[in-house]
Short mmCIF file of C-alpha atoms and ligand atoms in Angstrom, two decimals:
data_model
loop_
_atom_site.label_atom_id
_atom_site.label_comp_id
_atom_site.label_asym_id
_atom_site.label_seq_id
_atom_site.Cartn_x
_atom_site.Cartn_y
_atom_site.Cartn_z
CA UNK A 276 30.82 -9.65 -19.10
CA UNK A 277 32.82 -7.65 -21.39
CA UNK A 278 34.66 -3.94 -21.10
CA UNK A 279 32.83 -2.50 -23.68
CA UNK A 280 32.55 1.62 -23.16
CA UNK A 281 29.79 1.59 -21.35
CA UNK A 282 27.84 4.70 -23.33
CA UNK A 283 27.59 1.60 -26.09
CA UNK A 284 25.51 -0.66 -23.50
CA UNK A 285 21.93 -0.93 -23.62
CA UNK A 286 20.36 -0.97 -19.89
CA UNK A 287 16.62 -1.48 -20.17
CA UNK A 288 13.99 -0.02 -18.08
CA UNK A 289 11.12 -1.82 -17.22
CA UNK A 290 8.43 0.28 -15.39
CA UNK A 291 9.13 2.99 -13.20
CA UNK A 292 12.50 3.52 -11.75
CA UNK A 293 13.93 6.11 -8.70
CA UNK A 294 14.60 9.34 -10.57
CA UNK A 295 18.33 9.44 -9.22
CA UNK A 296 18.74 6.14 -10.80
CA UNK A 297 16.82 6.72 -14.19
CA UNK A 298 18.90 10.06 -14.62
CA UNK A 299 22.40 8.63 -13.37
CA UNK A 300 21.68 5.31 -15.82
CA UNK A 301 21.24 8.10 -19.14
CA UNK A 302 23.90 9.68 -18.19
CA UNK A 303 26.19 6.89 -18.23
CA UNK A 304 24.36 3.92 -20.86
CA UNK A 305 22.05 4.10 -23.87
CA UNK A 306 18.38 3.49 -22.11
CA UNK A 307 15.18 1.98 -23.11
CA UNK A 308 12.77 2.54 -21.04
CA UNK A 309 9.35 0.49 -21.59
CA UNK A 310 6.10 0.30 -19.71
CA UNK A 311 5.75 -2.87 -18.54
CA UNK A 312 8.12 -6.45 -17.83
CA UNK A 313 6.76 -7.99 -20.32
CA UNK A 314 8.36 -9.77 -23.86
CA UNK A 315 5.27 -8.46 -25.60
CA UNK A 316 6.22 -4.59 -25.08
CA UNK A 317 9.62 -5.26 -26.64
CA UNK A 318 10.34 -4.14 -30.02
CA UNK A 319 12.80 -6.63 -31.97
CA UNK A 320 15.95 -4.27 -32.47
CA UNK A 321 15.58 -3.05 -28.61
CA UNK A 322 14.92 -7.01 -27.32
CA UNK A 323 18.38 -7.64 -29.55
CA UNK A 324 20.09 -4.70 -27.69
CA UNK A 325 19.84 -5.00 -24.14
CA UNK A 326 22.74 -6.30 -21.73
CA UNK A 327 21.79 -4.95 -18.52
CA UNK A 328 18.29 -4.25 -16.45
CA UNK A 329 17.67 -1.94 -13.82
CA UNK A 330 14.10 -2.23 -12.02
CA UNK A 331 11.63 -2.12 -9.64
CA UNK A 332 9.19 -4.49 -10.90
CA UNK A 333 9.04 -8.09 -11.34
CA UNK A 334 11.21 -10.03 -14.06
CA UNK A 335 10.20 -12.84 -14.30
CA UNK A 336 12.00 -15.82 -16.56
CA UNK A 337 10.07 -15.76 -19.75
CA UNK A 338 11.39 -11.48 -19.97
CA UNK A 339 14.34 -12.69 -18.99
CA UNK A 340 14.32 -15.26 -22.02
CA UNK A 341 13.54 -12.57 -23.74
CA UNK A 342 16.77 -10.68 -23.64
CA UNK A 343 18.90 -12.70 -25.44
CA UNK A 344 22.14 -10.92 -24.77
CA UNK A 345 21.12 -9.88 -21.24
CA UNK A 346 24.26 -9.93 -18.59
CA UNK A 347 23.21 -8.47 -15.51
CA UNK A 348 19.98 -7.75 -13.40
CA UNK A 349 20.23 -4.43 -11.20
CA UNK A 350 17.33 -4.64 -8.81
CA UNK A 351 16.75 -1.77 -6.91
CA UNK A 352 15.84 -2.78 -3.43
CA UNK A 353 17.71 -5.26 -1.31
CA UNK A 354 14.04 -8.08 -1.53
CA UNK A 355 14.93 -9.74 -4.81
CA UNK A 356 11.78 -12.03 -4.40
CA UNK A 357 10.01 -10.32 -7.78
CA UNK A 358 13.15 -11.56 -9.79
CA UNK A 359 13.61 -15.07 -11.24
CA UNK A 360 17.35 -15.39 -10.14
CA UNK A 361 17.40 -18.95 -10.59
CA UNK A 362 16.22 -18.84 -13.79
CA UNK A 363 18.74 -15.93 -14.23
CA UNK A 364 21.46 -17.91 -13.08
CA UNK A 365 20.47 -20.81 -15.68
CA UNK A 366 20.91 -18.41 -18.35
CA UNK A 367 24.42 -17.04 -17.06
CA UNK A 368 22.82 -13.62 -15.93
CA UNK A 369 23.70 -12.08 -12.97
CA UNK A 370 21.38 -10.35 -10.28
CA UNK A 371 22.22 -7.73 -7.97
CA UNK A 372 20.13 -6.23 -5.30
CA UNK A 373 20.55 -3.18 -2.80
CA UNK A 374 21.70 -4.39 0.51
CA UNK A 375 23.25 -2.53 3.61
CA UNK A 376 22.65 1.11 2.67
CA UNK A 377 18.88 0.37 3.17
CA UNK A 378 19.61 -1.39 6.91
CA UNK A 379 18.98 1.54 9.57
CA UNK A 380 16.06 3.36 7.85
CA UNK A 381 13.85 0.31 7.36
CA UNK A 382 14.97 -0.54 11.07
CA UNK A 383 14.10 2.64 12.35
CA UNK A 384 10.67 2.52 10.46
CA UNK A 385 9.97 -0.80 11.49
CA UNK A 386 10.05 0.91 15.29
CA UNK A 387 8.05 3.69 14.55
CA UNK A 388 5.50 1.18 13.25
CA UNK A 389 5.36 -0.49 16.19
CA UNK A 390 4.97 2.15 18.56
CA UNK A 391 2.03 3.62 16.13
CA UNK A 392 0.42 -0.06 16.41
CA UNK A 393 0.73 -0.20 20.51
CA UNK A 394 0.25 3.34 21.04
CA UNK A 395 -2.26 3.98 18.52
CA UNK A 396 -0.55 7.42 18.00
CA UNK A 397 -1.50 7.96 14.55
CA UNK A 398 -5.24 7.47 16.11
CA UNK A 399 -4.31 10.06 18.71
CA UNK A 400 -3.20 12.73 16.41
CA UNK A 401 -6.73 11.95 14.29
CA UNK A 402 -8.25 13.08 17.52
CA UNK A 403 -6.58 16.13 18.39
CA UNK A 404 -7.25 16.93 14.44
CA UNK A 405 -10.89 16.15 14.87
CA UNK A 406 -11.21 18.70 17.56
CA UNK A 407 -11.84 15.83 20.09
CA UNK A 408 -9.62 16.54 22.85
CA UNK A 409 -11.14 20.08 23.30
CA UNK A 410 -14.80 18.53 22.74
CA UNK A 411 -14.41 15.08 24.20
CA UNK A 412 -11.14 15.42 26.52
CA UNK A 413 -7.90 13.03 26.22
CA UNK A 414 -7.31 10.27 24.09
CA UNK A 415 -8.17 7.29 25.59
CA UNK A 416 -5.04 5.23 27.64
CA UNK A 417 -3.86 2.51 24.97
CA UNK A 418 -4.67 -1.15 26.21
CA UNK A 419 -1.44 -2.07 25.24
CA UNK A 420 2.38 -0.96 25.65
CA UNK A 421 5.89 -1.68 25.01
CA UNK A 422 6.70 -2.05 28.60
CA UNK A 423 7.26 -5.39 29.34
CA UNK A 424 6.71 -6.68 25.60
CA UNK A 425 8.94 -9.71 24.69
CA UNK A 426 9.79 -9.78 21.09
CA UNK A 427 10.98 -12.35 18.24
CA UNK A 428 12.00 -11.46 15.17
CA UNK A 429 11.23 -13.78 11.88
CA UNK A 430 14.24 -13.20 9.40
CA UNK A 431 17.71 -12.40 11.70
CA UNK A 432 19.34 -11.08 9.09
CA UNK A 433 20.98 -7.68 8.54
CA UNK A 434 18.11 -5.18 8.85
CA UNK A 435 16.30 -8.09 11.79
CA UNK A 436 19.73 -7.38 13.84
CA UNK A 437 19.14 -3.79 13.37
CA UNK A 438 15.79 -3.68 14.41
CA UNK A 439 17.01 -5.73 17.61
CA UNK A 440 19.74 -3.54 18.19
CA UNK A 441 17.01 -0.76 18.95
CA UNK A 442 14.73 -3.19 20.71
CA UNK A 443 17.30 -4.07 23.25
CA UNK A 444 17.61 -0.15 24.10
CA UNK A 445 13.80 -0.23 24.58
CA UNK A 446 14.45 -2.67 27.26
CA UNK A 447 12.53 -5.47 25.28
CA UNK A 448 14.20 -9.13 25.23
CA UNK A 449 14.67 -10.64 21.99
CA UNK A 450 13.80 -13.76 20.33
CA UNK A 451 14.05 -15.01 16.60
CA UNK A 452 13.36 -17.58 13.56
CA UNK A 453 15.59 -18.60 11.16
CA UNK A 454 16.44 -20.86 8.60
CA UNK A 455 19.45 -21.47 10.78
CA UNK A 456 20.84 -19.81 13.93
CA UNK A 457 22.63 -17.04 13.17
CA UNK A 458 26.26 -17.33 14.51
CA UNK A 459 27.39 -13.23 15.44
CA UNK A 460 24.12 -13.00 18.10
CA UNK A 461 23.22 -14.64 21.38
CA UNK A 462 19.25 -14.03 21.37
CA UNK A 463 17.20 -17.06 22.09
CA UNK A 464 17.00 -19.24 18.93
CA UNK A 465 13.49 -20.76 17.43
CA UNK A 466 13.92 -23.62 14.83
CA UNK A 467 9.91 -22.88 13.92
CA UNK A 468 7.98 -20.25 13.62
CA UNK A 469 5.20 -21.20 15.84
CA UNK A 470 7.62 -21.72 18.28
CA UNK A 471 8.55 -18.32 18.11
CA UNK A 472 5.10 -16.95 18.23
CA UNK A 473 4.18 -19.38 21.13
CA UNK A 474 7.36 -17.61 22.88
CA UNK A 475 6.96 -13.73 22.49
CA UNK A 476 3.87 -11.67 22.34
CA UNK A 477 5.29 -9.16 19.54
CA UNK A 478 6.64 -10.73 16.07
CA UNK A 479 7.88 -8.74 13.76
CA UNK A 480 8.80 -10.18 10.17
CA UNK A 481 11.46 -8.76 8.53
CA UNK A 482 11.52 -12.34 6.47
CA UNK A 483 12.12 -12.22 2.59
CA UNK A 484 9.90 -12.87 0.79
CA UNK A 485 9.28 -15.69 -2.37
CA UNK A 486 8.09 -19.27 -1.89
CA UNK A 487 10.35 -20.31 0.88
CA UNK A 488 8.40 -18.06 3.31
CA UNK A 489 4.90 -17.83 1.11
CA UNK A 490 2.08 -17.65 3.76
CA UNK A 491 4.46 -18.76 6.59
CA UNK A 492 2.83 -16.17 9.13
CA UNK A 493 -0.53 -18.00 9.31
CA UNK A 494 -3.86 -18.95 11.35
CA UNK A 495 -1.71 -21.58 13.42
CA UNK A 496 1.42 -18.89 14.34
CA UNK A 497 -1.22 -16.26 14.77
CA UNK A 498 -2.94 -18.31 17.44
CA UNK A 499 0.32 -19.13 19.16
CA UNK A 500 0.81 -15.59 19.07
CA UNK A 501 -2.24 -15.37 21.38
CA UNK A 502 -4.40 -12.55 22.37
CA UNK A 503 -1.91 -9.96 23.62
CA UNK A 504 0.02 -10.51 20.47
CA UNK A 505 1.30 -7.83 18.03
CA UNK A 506 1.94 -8.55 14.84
CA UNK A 507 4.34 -6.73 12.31
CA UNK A 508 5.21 -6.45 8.81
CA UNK A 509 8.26 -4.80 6.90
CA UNK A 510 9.31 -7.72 5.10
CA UNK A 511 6.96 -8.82 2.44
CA UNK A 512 3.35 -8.83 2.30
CA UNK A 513 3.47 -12.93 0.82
CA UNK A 514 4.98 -13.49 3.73
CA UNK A 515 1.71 -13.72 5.42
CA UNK A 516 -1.68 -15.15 5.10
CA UNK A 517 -4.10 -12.19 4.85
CA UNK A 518 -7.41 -13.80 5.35
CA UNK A 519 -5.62 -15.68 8.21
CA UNK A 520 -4.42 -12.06 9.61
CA UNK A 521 -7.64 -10.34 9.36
CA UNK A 522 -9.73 -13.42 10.72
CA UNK A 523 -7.46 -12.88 14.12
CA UNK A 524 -7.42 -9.67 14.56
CA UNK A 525 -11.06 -9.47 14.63
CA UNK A 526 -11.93 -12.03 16.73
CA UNK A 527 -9.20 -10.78 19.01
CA UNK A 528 -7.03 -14.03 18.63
CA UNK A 529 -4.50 -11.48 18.71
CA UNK A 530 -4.55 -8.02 19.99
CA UNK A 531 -3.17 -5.63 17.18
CA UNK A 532 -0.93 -5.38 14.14
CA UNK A 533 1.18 -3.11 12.07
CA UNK A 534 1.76 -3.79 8.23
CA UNK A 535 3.92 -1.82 5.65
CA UNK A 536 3.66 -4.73 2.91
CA UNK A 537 1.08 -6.38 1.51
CA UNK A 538 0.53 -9.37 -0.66
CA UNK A 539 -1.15 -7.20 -3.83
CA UNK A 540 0.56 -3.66 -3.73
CA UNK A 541 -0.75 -1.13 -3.73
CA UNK A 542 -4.18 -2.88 -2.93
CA UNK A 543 -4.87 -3.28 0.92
CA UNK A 544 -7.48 -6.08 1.58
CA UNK A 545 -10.90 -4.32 2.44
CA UNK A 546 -10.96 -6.71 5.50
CA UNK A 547 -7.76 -5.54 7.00
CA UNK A 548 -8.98 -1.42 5.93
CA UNK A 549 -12.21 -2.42 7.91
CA UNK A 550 -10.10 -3.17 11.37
CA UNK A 551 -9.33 -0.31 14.43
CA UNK A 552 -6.98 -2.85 15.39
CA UNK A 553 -4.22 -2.71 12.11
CA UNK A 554 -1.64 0.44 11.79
CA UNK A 555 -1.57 0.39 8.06
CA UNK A 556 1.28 2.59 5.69
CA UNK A 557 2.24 2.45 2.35
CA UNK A 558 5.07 0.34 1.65
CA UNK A 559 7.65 3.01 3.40
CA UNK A 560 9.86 1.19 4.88
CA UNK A 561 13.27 2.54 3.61
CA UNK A 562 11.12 5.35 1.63
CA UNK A 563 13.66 8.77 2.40
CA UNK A 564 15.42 10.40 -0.34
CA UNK A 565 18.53 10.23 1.64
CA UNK A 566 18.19 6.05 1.41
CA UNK A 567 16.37 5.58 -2.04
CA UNK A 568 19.15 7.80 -3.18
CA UNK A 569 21.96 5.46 -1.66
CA UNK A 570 19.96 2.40 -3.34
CA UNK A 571 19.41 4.08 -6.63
CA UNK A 572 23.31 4.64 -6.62
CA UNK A 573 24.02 0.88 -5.43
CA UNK A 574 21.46 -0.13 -8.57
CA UNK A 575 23.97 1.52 -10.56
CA UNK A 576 27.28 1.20 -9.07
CA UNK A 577 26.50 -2.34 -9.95
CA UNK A 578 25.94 -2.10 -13.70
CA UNK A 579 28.63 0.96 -13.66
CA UNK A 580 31.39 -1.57 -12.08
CA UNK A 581 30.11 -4.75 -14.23
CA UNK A 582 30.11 -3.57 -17.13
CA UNK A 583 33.84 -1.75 -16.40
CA UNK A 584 34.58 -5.66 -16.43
CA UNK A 585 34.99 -5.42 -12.63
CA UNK A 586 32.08 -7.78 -11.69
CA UNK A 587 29.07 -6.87 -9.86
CA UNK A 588 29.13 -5.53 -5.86
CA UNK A 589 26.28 -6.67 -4.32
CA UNK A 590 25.79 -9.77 -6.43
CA UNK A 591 22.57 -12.09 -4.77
CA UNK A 592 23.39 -15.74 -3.67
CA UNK A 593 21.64 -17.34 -6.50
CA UNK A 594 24.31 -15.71 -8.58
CA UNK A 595 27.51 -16.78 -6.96
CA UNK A 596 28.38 -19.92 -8.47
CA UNK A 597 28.20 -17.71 -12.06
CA UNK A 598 30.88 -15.83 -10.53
CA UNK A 599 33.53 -18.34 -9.03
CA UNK A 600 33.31 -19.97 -12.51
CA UNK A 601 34.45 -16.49 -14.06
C1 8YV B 962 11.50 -0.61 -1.54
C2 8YV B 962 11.97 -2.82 -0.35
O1 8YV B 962 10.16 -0.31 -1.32
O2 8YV B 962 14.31 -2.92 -0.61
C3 8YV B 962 13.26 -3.52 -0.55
O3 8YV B 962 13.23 -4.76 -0.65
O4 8YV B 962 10.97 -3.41 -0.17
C4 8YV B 962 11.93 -1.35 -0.32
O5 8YV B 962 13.06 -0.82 0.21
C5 8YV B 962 11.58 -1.26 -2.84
O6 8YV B 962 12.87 -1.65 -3.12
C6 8YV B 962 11.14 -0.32 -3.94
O7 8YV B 962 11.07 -0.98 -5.12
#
């Protein structure tokens, strides 16, 4: 890290990028913005250049070999799991991500999802816009509800507390699996998965994504989940085993499920489309302007303060031992 003037840094661009970001970052570095993440788009004198990257997209550790004077990753998003970190780290780069300011709008999306999945309510507005109610009377009374639900959380980290926080005021008691217990909340503790699922009949995965959790939600949870389970996604589409997913739901090994993330964005499996049983959106989950803004600002506060020589904020834990040794 050095305290160069930071109109003199290079930031590269890789893909597309939050417009409050992109025109924040021009304002404040040289740019380069290319298409793709990929050491085959980048021209010699620009591959030379570049200290910093901001993106959405993966970098992976042959880009990141790439850049041989490269200091600092800005990802922009608080899931890092389409970044190499640990090959970053091995090359002395950091990598930041986007945490906190994202917390409360995934959270509250990650509600709204689920009452859409148990209430069917984006089915119920499809029928008052079909003309149904007048022609055909009332929606039909949803087989399931929240009343009652018991639910466990997979990932009991920041934005998993936050989604609990509002589960508890819906009167629904709370579960979760982690890695380890967390220590600053009391809700029943799962050392496996399954044991979760065998435990609640709603789990919602807020888990990051990456190989630690690749395909954790699968056939065998799903099952323990059993057939008045709900199943739902904020955290990362890997996260799950798709086939497994759409096998359940429609042979009613579980009742119903809600997804926001999918393994192959923006492609949805045709099997999962095909289900009445699946609340689908597009990857939304912390998609306002008033919270992309905050992240696109946290993507660059981060490059803004490291390259002031103040270190990075929101540095991820793959980079810390880079920093202690500074
Ligand atoms: C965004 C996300 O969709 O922060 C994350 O990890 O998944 C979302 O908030 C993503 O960051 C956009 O690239």
């Amino acid at each position: 890290m050095t305290t160069d003037h930071a109109g003199e840094v290079t930031i590269l661009v890789p893909g597309k990028l939050n417009d409050h970001a992109a025109t924040r970052l021009a304002s404040l570095f040289r740019v380069a913005r290319v298409n793709a993440a990929e050491p085959a788009v980048l021209d010699a004198a620009t591959a030379a250049s570049v200290r910093g990257v901001a993106a959405m997209t993966t970098i992976d550790a042959a880009f990141i070999d790439a850049l041989p004077k490269l200091e600092i990753i800005a990802n922009f998003g608080v899931g890092y799991d389409a970044v190499d970190a640990r090959h970053a780290a091995s090359r002395g780069v950091v990598v930041t991500n986007t945490p906190d300011v994202l917390t409360e709008e995934v959270a509250d999306t990650t509600i709204g999802l689920l009452i859409n999945t148990v209430r069917e309510l984006p089915k119920a507005e499809a029928w008052l816009r079909q003309g149904r109610w007048v022609r055909d009377g009332g929606y039909r009374l949803t087989p399931a509800s929240l009343r009652g639900r018991r639910a466990g959380i997979f990932g009991m980290g920041r934005i998993g507390k936050a989604i609990a926080r509002r589960l508890e005021a819906f009167g629904l008691s709370i579960a979760y699996h982690n890695r380890r217990p967390a220590d600053d909340v009391s809700y029943a503790y799962h050392p496996t998965l399954v044991s979760l699922a065998a435990a609640v009949d709603t789990l919602i995965c807020v888990a990051p994504g990456g190989s630690g959790t690749s395909n954790a939600v699968n056939a065998e949870v799903l099952e323990a989940l059993g057939p008045e389970g709900v199943f739902i996604n904020i955290g990362r589409g890997s996260t799950v085993d798709e086939d497994a997913l759409a096998s359940a739901l429609s042979r009613g090994v579980i009742l119903a499920a809600g997804l926001d993330v999918f393994a192959d964005e923006p492609n949805v499996p045709e099997a999962l489309l095909a289900l009445p049983n699946v609340s689908l959106l597009p990857h939304v989950g912390s998609a306002s302007v008033h919270t992309r803004r905050a992240m696109a600002d946290l993507c660059v506060d981060n490059l803004v303060s490291w390259f002031a020589g103040k270190g990075p904020l929101t540095p991820v834990p793959e980079s810390l031992p880079l920093l202690s040794k500074r």
